mmCIF file of C-alpha atoms in Angstrom:
data_model
loop_
_atom_site.group_PDB
_atom_site.id
_atom_site.type_symbol
_atom_site.label_atom_id
_atom_site.label_comp_id
_atom_site.label_asym_id
_atom_site.label_seq_id
_atom_site.Cartn_x
_atom_site.Cartn_y
_atom_site.Cartn_z
ATOM 1 C CA MET A 1278 -53.047 -19.027 52.102
ATOM 2 C CA PRO A 1279 -54.939 -21.398 54.457
ATOM 3 C CA ASP A 1280 -54.288 -25.106 54.047
ATOM 4 C CA LEU A 1281 -57.779 -26.571 54.039
ATOM 5 C CA ALA A 1282 -56.466 -30.133 54.259
ATOM 6 C CA HIS A 1283 -55.247 -29.423 57.804
ATOM 7 C CA GLU A 1284 -58.623 -28.273 59.119
ATOM 8 C CA VAL A 1285 -59.861 -30.578 61.870
ATOM 9 C CA VAL A 1286 -63.056 -32.563 61.328
ATOM 10 C CA ASP A 1287 -65.580 -32.151 64.129
ATOM 11 C CA HIS A 1288 -69.230 -31.428 64.955
ATOM 12 C CA ARG A 1289 -69.256 -28.268 62.788
ATOM 13 C CA PHE A 1290 -69.541 -30.320 59.624
ATOM 14 C CA LYS A 1291 -72.806 -32.168 59.261
ATOM 15 C CA ALA A 1292 -73.036 -35.710 57.909
ATOM 16 C CA LEU A 1293 -69.353 -36.529 58.383
ATOM 17 C CA PRO A 1294 -68.582 -39.775 60.232
ATOM 18 C CA PRO A 1295 -68.659 -39.290 64.010
ATOM 19 C CA ASP A 1296 -65.628 -41.550 64.361
ATOM 20 C CA ALA A 1297 -63.636 -39.158 62.150
ATOM 21 C CA ALA A 1298 -63.708 -36.417 64.802
ATOM 22 C CA GLY A 1299 -60.186 -35.164 65.434
ATOM 23 C CA LEU A 1300 -58.820 -36.193 62.037
ATOM 24 C CA THR A 1301 -57.808 -33.519 59.591
ATOM 25 C CA VAL A 1302 -59.724 -33.203 56.359
ATOM 26 C CA GLY A 1303 -56.659 -34.475 54.521
ATOM 27 C CA GLU A 1304 -56.396 -37.524 56.752
ATOM 28 C CA LEU A 1305 -60.080 -38.333 56.309
ATOM 29 C CA ALA A 1306 -59.827 -37.936 52.535
ATOM 30 C CA ALA A 1307 -56.821 -40.259 52.472
ATOM 31 C CA GLN A 1308 -58.962 -42.994 54.035
ATOM 32 C CA ARG A 1309 -61.152 -42.995 50.899
ATOM 33 C CA ARG A 1310 -64.235 -44.030 52.799
ATOM 34 C CA ASN A 1311 -67.398 -45.100 51.044
ATOM 35 C CA LEU A 1312 -70.284 -42.642 51.254
ATOM 36 C CA PHE A 1313 -72.769 -45.404 52.093
ATOM 37 C CA THR A 1314 -70.764 -47.740 54.285
ATOM 38 C CA GLY A 1315 -68.060 -45.485 55.709
ATOM 39 C CA GLY A 1316 -69.933 -44.035 58.658
ATOM 40 C CA PHE A 1317 -71.541 -40.967 57.117
ATOM 41 C CA THR A 1318 -74.856 -39.891 58.611
ATOM 42 C CA THR A 1319 -77.906 -38.763 56.685
ATOM 43 C CA PRO A 1320 -78.771 -36.437 55.146
ATOM 44 C CA VAL A 1321 -75.537 -36.007 53.211
ATOM 45 C CA LEU A 1322 -74.837 -33.946 50.113
ATOM 46 C CA ALA A 1323 -72.452 -35.474 47.586
ATOM 47 C CA LEU A 1324 -70.676 -33.864 44.659
ATOM 48 C CA SER A 1325 -69.752 -36.125 41.749
ATOM 49 C CA ALA A 1326 -65.999 -36.046 41.120
ATOM 50 C CA GLU A 1327 -66.433 -37.172 37.524
ATOM 51 C CA SER A 1328 -69.149 -34.637 36.695
ATOM 52 C CA VAL A 1329 -67.245 -31.722 38.211
ATOM 53 C CA GLU A 1330 -64.180 -32.595 36.155
ATOM 54 C CA HIS A 1331 -66.295 -32.982 33.017
ATOM 55 C CA ASN A 1332 -67.928 -29.584 33.525
ATOM 56 C CA LEU A 1333 -64.602 -27.855 34.168
ATOM 57 C CA ARG A 1334 -63.155 -29.265 30.973
ATOM 58 C CA LEU A 1335 -66.249 -28.437 28.926
ATOM 59 C CA LEU A 1336 -66.271 -24.732 29.776
ATOM 60 C CA GLU A 1337 -62.524 -24.518 29.332
ATOM 61 C CA THR A 1338 -62.897 -25.918 25.831
ATOM 62 C CA TYR A 1339 -65.932 -23.741 25.077
ATOM 63 C CA THR A 1340 -64.306 -20.467 26.090
ATOM 64 C CA GLU A 1341 -61.096 -21.276 24.240
ATOM 65 C CA ARG A 1342 -63.048 -22.175 21.112
ATOM 66 C CA HIS A 1343 -64.907 -18.865 21.167
ATOM 67 C CA GLY A 1344 -62.001 -16.614 22.117
ATOM 68 C CA LEU A 1345 -63.420 -15.716 25.521
ATOM 69 C CA ALA A 1346 -61.688 -15.057 28.808
ATOM 70 C CA PHE A 1347 -63.502 -16.574 31.777
ATOM 71 C CA ALA A 1348 -64.113 -15.307 35.306
ATOM 72 C CA PRO A 1349 -66.715 -17.740 36.687
ATOM 73 C CA HIS A 1350 -68.899 -16.322 39.426
ATOM 74 C CA GLY A 1351 -67.582 -17.600 42.732
ATOM 75 C CA LYS A 1352 -70.812 -16.894 44.610
ATOM 76 C CA THR A 1353 -72.112 -20.196 43.249
ATOM 77 C CA SER A 1354 -69.826 -22.367 45.369
ATOM 78 C CA MET A 1355 -67.704 -20.062 47.564
ATOM 79 C CA ALA A 1356 -65.273 -22.984 47.485
ATOM 80 C CA PRO A 1357 -61.586 -22.056 47.063
ATOM 81 C CA GLN A 1358 -60.718 -25.622 46.062
ATOM 82 C CA LEU A 1359 -63.061 -25.266 43.111
ATOM 83 C CA PHE A 1360 -61.679 -21.792 42.337
ATOM 84 C CA ASP A 1361 -58.218 -23.343 42.111
ATOM 85 C CA ARG A 1362 -59.478 -25.962 39.705
ATOM 86 C CA GLN A 1363 -61.361 -23.400 37.627
ATOM 87 C CA ILE A 1364 -58.197 -21.328 37.301
ATOM 88 C CA ALA A 1365 -56.197 -24.452 36.469
ATOM 89 C CA HIS A 1366 -58.736 -25.045 33.704
ATOM 90 C CA GLY A 1367 -58.020 -21.667 32.138
ATOM 91 C CA ALA A 1368 -60.120 -19.163 34.095
ATOM 92 C CA TRP A 1369 -58.752 -15.579 33.986
ATOM 93 C CA GLY A 1370 -59.977 -14.972 37.536
ATOM 94 C CA ILE A 1371 -63.075 -15.269 39.700
ATOM 95 C CA THR A 1372 -66.143 -13.008 39.828
ATOM 96 C CA ALA A 1373 -67.530 -11.728 43.131
ATOM 97 C CA ALA A 1374 -70.694 -9.865 44.109
ATOM 98 C CA VAL A 1375 -69.922 -8.433 47.568
ATOM 99 C CA PRO A 1376 -66.818 -7.478 49.584
ATOM 100 C CA HIS A 1377 -66.918 -10.561 51.820
ATOM 101 C CA GLN A 1378 -66.545 -12.786 48.774
ATOM 102 C CA ALA A 1379 -63.565 -10.789 47.541
ATOM 103 C CA ARG A 1380 -61.919 -11.149 50.962
ATOM 104 C CA VAL A 1381 -62.384 -14.936 50.836
ATOM 105 C CA TYR A 1382 -60.853 -15.012 47.362
ATOM 106 C CA ARG A 1383 -57.839 -12.980 48.438
ATOM 107 C CA ALA A 1384 -57.336 -15.082 51.568
ATOM 108 C CA HIS A 1385 -57.037 -18.098 49.278
ATOM 109 C CA GLY A 1386 -54.734 -16.531 46.716
ATOM 110 C CA VAL A 1387 -57.025 -15.443 43.886
ATOM 111 C CA ALA A 1388 -55.001 -12.881 41.910
ATOM 112 C CA ARG A 1389 -57.749 -11.502 39.649
ATOM 113 C CA ILE A 1390 -61.202 -10.498 40.838
ATOM 114 C CA PHE A 1391 -64.091 -9.025 38.855
ATOM 115 C CA LEU A 1392 -66.691 -7.597 41.239
ATOM 116 C CA ALA A 1393 -70.024 -7.441 39.409
ATOM 117 C CA ASN A 1394 -71.441 -4.643 41.537
ATOM 118 C CA GLU A 1395 -70.768 -1.012 42.289
ATOM 119 C CA LEU A 1396 -68.613 -0.935 45.433
ATOM 120 C CA VAL A 1397 -69.559 2.004 47.682
ATOM 121 C CA ASP A 1398 -68.819 0.592 51.153
ATOM 122 C CA SER A 1399 -66.079 2.834 52.571
ATOM 123 C CA VAL A 1400 -64.682 0.107 54.830
ATOM 124 C CA ALA A 1401 -64.455 -2.325 51.921
ATOM 125 C CA LEU A 1402 -62.838 0.320 49.721
ATOM 126 C CA ARG A 1403 -60.220 0.976 52.399
ATOM 127 C CA TRP A 1404 -59.489 -2.763 52.483
ATOM 128 C CA LEU A 1405 -59.321 -2.846 48.682
ATOM 129 C CA ALA A 1406 -56.903 0.087 48.546
ATOM 130 C CA ALA A 1407 -54.607 -1.702 50.977
ATOM 131 C CA GLU A 1408 -54.759 -4.949 48.977
ATOM 132 C CA LEU A 1409 -53.944 -3.173 45.721
ATOM 133 C CA ASP A 1410 -51.112 -1.183 47.268
ATOM 134 C CA ALA A 1411 -49.597 -4.262 48.913
ATOM 135 C CA ASP A 1412 -49.667 -6.482 45.812
ATOM 136 C CA PRO A 1413 -48.776 -5.009 42.420
ATOM 137 C CA ASP A 1414 -49.880 -8.258 40.736
ATOM 138 C CA PHE A 1415 -53.419 -8.116 42.160
ATOM 139 C CA ARG A 1416 -55.939 -7.198 39.429
ATOM 140 C CA PHE A 1417 -59.346 -5.921 40.491
ATOM 141 C CA VAL A 1418 -62.214 -4.622 38.332
ATOM 142 C CA CYS A 1419 -65.676 -3.542 39.472
ATOM 143 C CA TYR A 1420 -68.852 -1.947 38.148
ATOM 144 C CA VAL A 1421 -69.829 1.707 38.310
ATOM 145 C CA ASP A 1422 -73.355 2.739 37.340
ATOM 146 C CA SER A 1423 -73.940 6.183 38.852
ATOM 147 C CA ALA A 1424 -72.215 9.509 39.389
ATOM 148 C CA ARG A 1425 -73.060 9.266 43.100
ATOM 149 C CA GLY A 1426 -71.404 5.856 43.289
ATOM 150 C CA VAL A 1427 -68.294 7.270 41.641
ATOM 151 C CA GLU A 1428 -68.298 10.129 44.147
ATOM 152 C CA LEU A 1429 -68.502 7.760 47.110
ATOM 153 C CA MET A 1430 -65.738 5.549 45.726
ATOM 154 C CA ASP A 1431 -63.497 8.532 45.105
ATOM 155 C CA GLU A 1432 -64.057 9.933 48.597
ATOM 156 C CA ALA A 1433 -63.315 6.619 50.306
ATOM 157 C CA LEU A 1434 -60.245 5.821 48.207
ATOM 158 C CA THR A 1435 -58.868 9.320 48.664
ATOM 159 C CA ALA A 1436 -59.371 9.096 52.425
ATOM 160 C CA ALA A 1437 -57.595 5.723 52.397
ATOM 161 C CA GLY A 1438 -54.602 7.241 50.614
ATOM 162 C CA ALA A 1439 -54.920 4.756 47.756
ATOM 163 C CA ARG A 1440 -51.827 4.757 45.555
ATOM 164 C CA ARG A 1441 -53.264 2.601 42.766
ATOM 165 C CA ALA A 1442 -56.363 3.601 40.854
ATOM 166 C CA VAL A 1443 -59.233 1.100 40.945
ATOM 167 C CA ASP A 1444 -60.186 -0.236 37.515
ATOM 168 C CA VAL A 1445 -63.892 0.175 36.764
ATOM 169 C CA VAL A 1446 -66.299 -0.754 33.982
ATOM 170 C CA VAL A 1447 -69.520 1.160 33.323
ATOM 171 C CA GLU A 1448 -72.502 -1.125 33.798
ATOM 172 C CA LEU A 1449 -75.209 -0.871 31.149
ATOM 173 C CA GLY A 1450 -78.564 -1.864 32.622
ATOM 174 C CA ALA A 1451 -80.466 -4.622 30.891
ATOM 175 C CA GLY A 1452 -83.590 -2.501 30.397
ATOM 176 C CA ASP A 1453 -86.434 -0.804 32.232
ATOM 177 C CA GLY A 1454 -87.463 -2.884 35.200
ATOM 178 C CA ALA A 1455 -84.211 -4.804 35.170
ATOM 179 C CA ARG A 1456 -81.716 -4.846 38.000
ATOM 180 C CA THR A 1457 -78.679 -2.551 38.374
ATOM 181 C CA GLY A 1458 -76.908 -0.526 35.711
ATOM 182 C CA ALA A 1459 -77.187 2.844 34.020
ATOM 183 C CA ARG A 1460 -80.346 2.681 31.930
ATOM 184 C CA THR A 1461 -79.325 4.581 28.781
ATOM 185 C CA GLU A 1462 -76.183 5.221 26.773
ATOM 186 C CA ALA A 1463 -76.382 8.851 27.831
ATOM 187 C CA ASP A 1464 -76.461 7.760 31.462
ATOM 188 C CA CYS A 1465 -73.424 5.560 30.839
ATOM 189 C CA THR A 1466 -71.581 8.493 29.304
ATOM 190 C CA ALA A 1467 -72.341 10.623 32.354
ATOM 191 C CA VAL A 1468 -70.905 7.906 34.612
ATOM 192 C CA ALA A 1469 -67.799 7.683 32.433
ATOM 193 C CA ASP A 1470 -67.407 11.474 32.689
ATOM 194 C CA ALA A 1471 -67.570 11.200 36.467
ATOM 195 C CA VAL A 1472 -64.856 8.530 36.458
ATOM 196 C CA ALA A 1473 -62.627 10.675 34.255
ATOM 197 C CA ALA A 1474 -62.864 13.512 36.782
ATOM 198 C CA THR A 1475 -61.263 11.386 39.539
ATOM 199 C CA ARG A 1476 -57.703 10.290 40.185
ATOM 200 C CA THR A 1477 -58.702 7.204 42.136
ATOM 201 C CA LEU A 1478 -60.649 5.385 39.402
ATOM 202 C CA ARG A 1479 -59.629 4.242 35.935
ATOM 203 C CA LEU A 1480 -62.127 3.388 33.192
ATOM 204 C CA VAL A 1481 -61.204 0.092 31.544
ATOM 205 C CA GLY A 1482 -64.391 -1.042 29.818
ATOM 206 C CA VAL A 1483 -68.104 -1.785 29.914
ATOM 207 C CA ALA A 1484 -70.140 -4.649 31.320
ATOM 208 C CA GLY A 1485 -73.583 -5.911 32.265
ATOM 209 C CA TYR A 1486 -75.732 -8.956 32.819
ATOM 210 C CA GLU A 1487 -77.929 -10.167 30.001
ATOM 211 C CA GLY A 1488 -79.781 -12.533 32.343
ATOM 212 C CA GLU A 1489 -81.803 -9.532 33.543
ATOM 213 C CA VAL A 1490 -83.113 -8.577 30.087
ATOM 214 C CA PRO A 1491 -86.907 -8.320 30.554
ATOM 215 C CA GLN A 1492 -88.799 -11.156 28.826
ATOM 216 C CA ALA A 1493 -85.467 -12.537 27.701
ATOM 217 C CA ASP A 1494 -85.354 -14.463 24.454
ATOM 218 C CA PRO A 1495 -82.517 -14.813 21.925
ATOM 219 C CA ALA A 1496 -83.537 -11.715 19.976
ATOM 220 C CA ARG A 1497 -83.900 -9.462 23.041
ATOM 221 C CA VAL A 1498 -80.680 -10.715 24.598
ATOM 222 C CA ARG A 1499 -78.820 -10.220 21.339
ATOM 223 C CA ALA A 1500 -80.179 -6.688 20.981
ATOM 224 C CA TRP A 1501 -78.981 -5.750 24.450
ATOM 225 C CA LEU A 1502 -75.555 -7.302 23.902
ATOM 226 C CA LEU A 1503 -75.208 -5.295 20.678
ATOM 227 C CA ARG A 1504 -75.916 -2.153 22.707
ATOM 228 C CA LEU A 1505 -73.167 -3.186 25.127
ATOM 229 C CA THR A 1506 -70.551 -3.773 22.436
ATOM 230 C CA ALA A 1507 -71.586 -0.576 20.636
ATOM 231 C CA LEU A 1508 -71.086 1.314 23.899
ATOM 232 C CA ALA A 1509 -67.544 -0.065 24.143
ATOM 233 C CA ALA A 1510 -66.845 1.014 20.561
ATOM 234 C CA ASP A 1511 -68.308 4.486 21.153
ATOM 235 C CA PHE A 1512 -66.261 4.992 24.315
ATOM 236 C CA ASP A 1513 -63.156 3.876 22.440
ATOM 237 C CA LYS A 1514 -63.822 6.210 19.514
ATOM 238 C CA ALA A 1515 -64.262 9.078 21.956
ATOM 239 C CA GLY A 1516 -60.835 8.364 23.476
ATOM 240 C CA ARG A 1517 -62.145 7.347 26.886
ATOM 241 C CA PHE A 1518 -59.710 4.446 27.281
ATOM 242 C CA ALA A 1519 -56.155 5.500 28.064
ATOM 243 C CA PRO A 1520 -53.480 3.492 26.215
ATOM 244 C CA GLU A 1521 -51.800 2.510 29.491
ATOM 245 C CA ILE A 1522 -54.747 0.301 30.496
ATOM 246 C CA GLY A 1523 -53.396 -2.238 28.010
ATOM 247 C CA GLU A 1524 -56.741 -3.843 27.164
ATOM 248 C CA ILE A 1525 -60.421 -2.932 27.057
ATOM 249 C CA VAL A 1526 -62.739 -5.097 29.157
ATOM 250 C CA VAL A 1527 -66.128 -6.079 27.721
ATOM 251 C CA SER A 1528 -67.942 -8.426 30.083
ATOM 252 C CA ALA A 1529 -71.284 -10.218 30.291
ATOM 253 C CA GLY A 1530 -72.472 -13.760 30.585
ATOM 254 C CA GLY A 1531 -74.514 -15.633 33.133
ATOM 255 C CA SER A 1532 -75.310 -19.326 32.899
ATOM 256 C CA ALA A 1533 -78.374 -19.061 30.636
ATOM 257 C CA TRP A 1534 -77.229 -17.044 27.589
ATOM 258 C CA PHE A 1535 -73.492 -17.465 27.193
ATOM 259 C CA ASP A 1536 -73.964 -18.812 23.668
ATOM 260 C CA THR A 1537 -75.481 -15.506 22.580
ATOM 261 C CA VAL A 1538 -72.726 -13.644 24.425
ATOM 262 C CA ALA A 1539 -70.140 -15.640 22.484
ATOM 263 C CA GLU A 1540 -71.867 -14.871 19.175
ATOM 264 C CA VAL A 1541 -72.145 -11.133 19.751
ATOM 265 C CA PHE A 1542 -68.688 -10.736 21.266
ATOM 266 C CA ALA A 1543 -67.263 -12.488 18.197
ATOM 267 C CA GLU A 1544 -68.758 -9.703 16.059
ATOM 268 C CA LEU A 1545 -67.102 -6.903 18.041
ATOM 269 C CA PRO A 1546 -64.990 -4.840 15.602
ATOM 270 C CA ALA A 1547 -61.337 -4.132 16.322
ATOM 271 C CA LEU A 1548 -60.809 -1.383 18.884
ATOM 272 C CA SER A 1549 -57.761 0.731 19.631
ATOM 273 C CA LEU A 1550 -56.533 -1.815 22.198
ATOM 274 C CA PRO A 1551 -56.880 -5.580 22.606
ATOM 275 C CA VAL A 1552 -60.245 -6.575 24.084
ATOM 276 C CA LEU A 1553 -60.673 -8.867 27.085
ATOM 277 C CA LYS A 1554 -64.001 -10.540 26.306
ATOM 278 C CA LEU A 1555 -64.877 -11.737 29.770
ATOM 279 C CA LEU A 1556 -67.560 -14.350 30.429
ATOM 280 C CA ARG A 1557 -68.770 -14.796 34.027
ATOM 281 C CA SER A 1558 -70.981 -17.917 34.104
ATOM 282 C CA GLY A 1559 -70.701 -19.736 37.446
ATOM 283 C CA ALA A 1560 -73.390 -22.415 37.803
ATOM 284 C CA TYR A 1561 -71.688 -24.742 35.327
ATOM 285 C CA VAL A 1562 -69.248 -26.201 37.854
ATOM 286 C CA SER A 1563 -71.958 -28.321 39.478
ATOM 287 C CA HIS A 1564 -74.822 -27.666 37.022
ATOM 288 C CA ASP A 1565 -78.143 -28.990 38.394
ATOM 289 C CA ASP A 1566 -81.230 -31.122 37.831
ATOM 290 C CA GLY A 1567 -83.715 -28.270 37.509
ATOM 291 C CA GLN A 1568 -83.251 -24.594 36.668
ATOM 292 C CA TYR A 1569 -80.020 -24.870 34.707
ATOM 293 C CA ARG A 1570 -80.832 -28.230 33.178
ATOM 294 C CA LYS A 1571 -83.695 -26.326 31.545
ATOM 295 C CA LEU A 1572 -81.881 -23.061 30.786
ATOM 296 C CA THR A 1573 -78.363 -24.105 29.809
ATOM 297 C CA PRO A 1574 -77.299 -22.803 26.385
ATOM 298 C CA PHE A 1575 -76.000 -26.268 25.560
ATOM 299 C CA ASN A 1576 -79.641 -27.206 24.954
ATOM 300 C CA ARG A 1577 -79.512 -24.804 21.984
ATOM 301 C CA VAL A 1578 -76.057 -25.849 20.807
ATOM 302 C CA PRO A 1579 -75.842 -29.576 21.624
ATOM 303 C CA GLU A 1580 -72.950 -29.973 19.210
ATOM 304 C CA GLU A 1581 -70.836 -27.995 21.725
ATOM 305 C CA GLY A 1582 -71.325 -30.615 24.444
ATOM 306 C CA ALA A 1583 -73.484 -31.020 27.546
ATOM 307 C CA LEU A 1584 -73.038 -30.254 31.227
ATOM 308 C CA GLU A 1585 -73.611 -32.946 33.831
ATOM 309 C CA PRO A 1586 -75.482 -32.426 37.127
ATOM 310 C CA ALA A 1587 -72.974 -33.076 39.894
ATOM 311 C CA PHE A 1588 -75.100 -32.816 43.047
ATOM 312 C CA ARG A 1589 -76.974 -35.637 44.718
ATOM 313 C CA LEU A 1590 -78.574 -35.239 48.126
ATOM 314 C CA TRP A 1591 -78.988 -38.504 50.004
ATOM 315 C CA ALA A 1592 -81.648 -38.667 52.713
ATOM 316 C CA GLN A 1593 -83.058 -41.567 54.667
ATOM 317 C CA VAL A 1594 -86.694 -42.560 54.866
ATOM 318 C CA VAL A 1595 -87.644 -42.107 58.528
ATOM 319 C CA SER A 1596 -91.409 -42.556 58.314
ATOM 320 C CA ARG A 1597 -93.841 -44.400 56.027
ATOM 321 C CA PRO A 1598 -97.211 -43.627 57.667
ATOM 322 C CA THR A 1599 -99.415 -44.568 54.683
ATOM 323 C CA PRO A 1600 -99.029 -46.405 51.364
ATOM 324 C CA GLU A 1601 -99.119 -43.029 49.605
ATOM 325 C CA GLN A 1602 -96.785 -41.074 51.844
ATOM 326 C CA ALA A 1603 -93.242 -41.160 53.200
ATOM 327 C CA PHE A 1604 -90.945 -38.726 54.956
ATOM 328 C CA THR A 1605 -87.196 -38.331 54.685
ATOM 329 C CA ASN A 1606 -84.826 -36.591 57.092
ATOM 330 C CA ALA A 1607 -83.712 -33.874 54.627
ATOM 331 C CA GLY A 1608 -85.538 -30.561 54.532
ATOM 332 C CA LYS A 1609 -85.040 -26.861 53.891
ATOM 333 C CA ARG A 1610 -81.836 -26.810 55.929
ATOM 334 C CA ASP A 1611 -80.276 -29.299 53.526
ATOM 335 C CA ALA A 1612 -81.786 -28.827 50.069
ATOM 336 C CA ALA A 1613 -82.241 -25.940 47.669
ATOM 337 C CA TYR A 1614 -85.917 -25.082 47.360
ATOM 338 C CA ASP A 1615 -86.055 -21.470 46.130
ATOM 339 C CA LEU A 1616 -86.659 -22.469 42.501
ATOM 340 C CA HIS A 1617 -87.729 -26.126 42.451
ATOM 341 C CA LEU A 1618 -88.141 -28.971 44.902
ATOM 342 C CA PRO A 1619 -85.600 -31.810 44.907
ATOM 343 C CA GLU A 1620 -86.136 -34.500 42.298
ATOM 344 C CA ALA A 1621 -86.286 -38.117 43.497
ATOM 345 C CA GLN A 1622 -83.911 -40.094 41.283
ATOM 346 C CA VAL A 1623 -82.748 -43.323 42.898
ATOM 347 C CA VAL A 1624 -83.341 -45.475 45.970
ATOM 348 C CA ARG A 1625 -80.575 -47.335 47.767
ATOM 349 C CA ASP A 1626 -82.101 -50.370 49.426
ATOM 350 C CA ALA A 1627 -81.350 -50.471 53.169
ATOM 351 C CA ARG A 1628 -81.427 -54.268 53.190
ATOM 352 C CA THR A 1629 -79.201 -55.070 50.217
ATOM 353 C CA GLY A 1630 -77.401 -51.874 49.229
ATOM 354 C CA ALA A 1631 -78.750 -52.216 45.685
ATOM 355 C CA VAL A 1632 -79.623 -49.006 43.869
ATOM 356 C CA ARG A 1633 -82.784 -48.759 41.763
ATOM 357 C CA PRO A 1634 -84.668 -45.968 39.972
ATOM 358 C CA ALA A 1635 -87.057 -43.975 42.173
ATOM 359 C CA ASP A 1636 -90.061 -44.975 40.097
ATOM 360 C CA GLY A 1637 -93.382 -43.614 41.366
ATOM 361 C CA ILE A 1638 -91.673 -41.457 44.012
ATOM 362 C CA THR A 1639 -92.037 -37.649 44.099
ATOM 363 C CA VAL A 1640 -90.864 -35.014 46.573
ATOM 364 C CA THR A 1641 -93.888 -32.766 47.167
ATOM 365 C CA GLY A 1642 -92.686 -30.429 49.906
ATOM 366 C CA LEU A 1643 -90.061 -29.585 52.481
ATOM 367 C CA SER A 1644 -90.278 -28.747 56.157
ATOM 368 C CA ASP A 1645 -87.227 -27.494 58.022
ATOM 369 C CA GLN A 1646 -85.926 -31.021 58.636
ATOM 370 C CA HIS A 1647 -88.266 -33.286 56.669
ATOM 371 C CA GLY A 1648 -88.935 -34.040 53.054
ATOM 372 C CA TRP A 1649 -92.516 -34.824 52.085
ATOM 373 C CA VAL A 1650 -92.670 -37.706 49.623
ATOM 374 C CA ARG A 1651 -95.631 -39.023 47.618
ATOM 375 C CA THR A 1652 -95.508 -42.638 46.531
ATOM 376 C CA GLU A 1653 -97.652 -44.102 43.791
ATOM 377 C CA GLU A 1654 -99.167 -47.565 43.955
ATOM 378 C CA GLY A 1655 -96.447 -50.176 43.789
ATOM 379 C CA ALA A 1656 -93.611 -47.781 44.599
ATOM 380 C CA ASP A 1657 -90.896 -49.674 46.420
ATOM 381 C CA LEU A 1658 -89.838 -47.612 49.432
ATOM 382 C CA GLU A 1659 -89.530 -48.457 53.109
ATOM 383 C CA VAL A 1660 -88.162 -46.969 56.309
ATOM 384 C CA GLY A 1661 -84.374 -47.038 56.292
ATOM 385 C CA ASP A 1662 -83.954 -46.758 52.509
ATOM 386 C CA TRP A 1663 -81.748 -43.957 51.201
ATOM 387 C CA LEU A 1664 -83.391 -41.643 48.666
ATOM 388 C CA GLY A 1665 -80.998 -39.966 46.218
ATOM 389 C CA MET A 1666 -82.272 -36.622 44.930
ATOM 390 C CA GLY A 1667 -81.203 -34.137 42.284
ATOM 391 C CA LEU A 1668 -81.255 -30.456 43.202
ATOM 392 C CA SER A 1669 -82.165 -27.236 41.440
ATOM 393 C CA HIS A 1670 -80.139 -24.016 41.685
ATOM 394 C CA PRO A 1671 -76.488 -24.577 42.633
ATOM 395 C CA CYS A 1672 -76.156 -21.245 44.458
ATOM 396 C CA THR A 1673 -78.630 -22.269 47.161
ATOM 397 C CA SER A 1674 -77.312 -25.831 47.362
ATOM 398 C CA PHE A 1675 -73.674 -25.096 48.156
ATOM 399 C CA ASP A 1676 -74.537 -22.562 50.842
ATOM 400 C CA LYS A 1677 -76.202 -25.107 53.119
ATOM 401 C CA TRP A 1678 -73.089 -27.248 53.467
ATOM 402 C CA GLN A 1679 -69.676 -26.273 54.854
ATOM 403 C CA LEU A 1680 -67.841 -29.458 53.877
ATOM 404 C CA ILE A 1681 -69.108 -31.492 50.936
ATOM 405 C CA PRO A 1682 -67.856 -34.984 50.059
ATOM 406 C CA LEU A 1683 -66.462 -35.259 46.540
ATOM 407 C CA VAL A 1684 -67.523 -38.741 45.508
ATOM 408 C CA GLU A 1685 -66.545 -41.077 42.686
ATOM 409 C CA ALA A 1686 -69.160 -43.138 40.894
ATOM 410 C CA ASP A 1687 -68.581 -46.194 43.090
ATOM 411 C CA GLY A 1688 -69.212 -44.179 46.261
ATOM 412 C CA THR A 1689 -65.566 -43.581 47.196
ATOM 413 C CA VAL A 1690 -65.073 -40.175 48.829
ATOM 414 C CA VAL A 1691 -61.845 -38.728 47.413
ATOM 415 C CA ASP A 1692 -61.936 -35.203 48.861
ATOM 416 C CA TYR A 1693 -64.041 -32.711 50.808
ATOM 417 C CA ILE A 1694 -65.015 -29.323 49.379
ATOM 418 C CA ARG A 1695 -64.944 -26.498 51.945
ATOM 419 C CA THR A 1696 -67.326 -23.575 51.437
ATOM 420 C CA PHE A 1697 -67.139 -20.052 52.926
ATOM 421 C CA PHE A 1698 -70.542 -18.333 52.901
#
């Protein structure tokens, strides 16, 4: 497993102090530099150490309370250091979407992977067969949603000489017009029949993604989840799960409806084997100041706790051409913008280092390397000031940064989070 602390700091990693070139990441972290006075250049993305720890603990407590196993989606961060901490906080494994992600996970020692897609790439299946054959402790589960997909998987695994069957779950689609998944229970049964006809695949459960339910609301999401659990019960009653699988997997759960998943999974009647009720929410680790601040289930169940946004993007004001307008040096290459623009939150005064609320300051647009800022009358902002911004959508925030400072509340950088997109 690669030792990320020994990676050398150099020009590949934006915003890091130029005078740190040649140090290892571990050596730089040990210096505990300050984000604002330690030589970092702008723009720089910071991840709050306290908020990350809070979020990890909150979901650990939540899943334990509701009897759920947890395989957070790793596509959010693609950061093995965070995977390690998620597993240390009780995660069963890590969810992936594509073969590259699974390869990153394996390279960094992840022992259990749930791939929330049908895997039909013959090269990836050959790699998977080799991984499974080489490591009897490696657990891998993926979707199947079509007879053709099953056929392609079987052909590739047979050609690879796979000795271990690949565990699969039938994906129930979230409805007409939704994303992947077999659309009806009859379609799911046909896929299960196709799996049963192979020697290279083993049916272990059912799964899906309630976040794709059309016009999702609590009632519609609940109705779909009841279809999913009923499908598991019907498959079990029909004897589709062999006793040697040990447990039946029932999996759902993005970052917007995991409260409803917990409620419905709690109602699942006893089956012939123990049930692994597997939640896959991933955005929680950093949360955000936009999309998930609005959608998080903790808004509906505040008694269960609250996630904290962990990202702050710091940019410097590089132009103040009019009293109503300013420009920062952070743009589309630095900030998520697919769902919402960054939110101006605080200003760090270039003259004094004091931090104040970003009153009357709004980010109105992004160019590749500039942020467009509107300032109301009386807004206190000048060239050289640092503007601290909250971001929306963690998945498109992490992927713009290869090495992200993990920062304590006083500005001390205690570690650097390496991403692999």
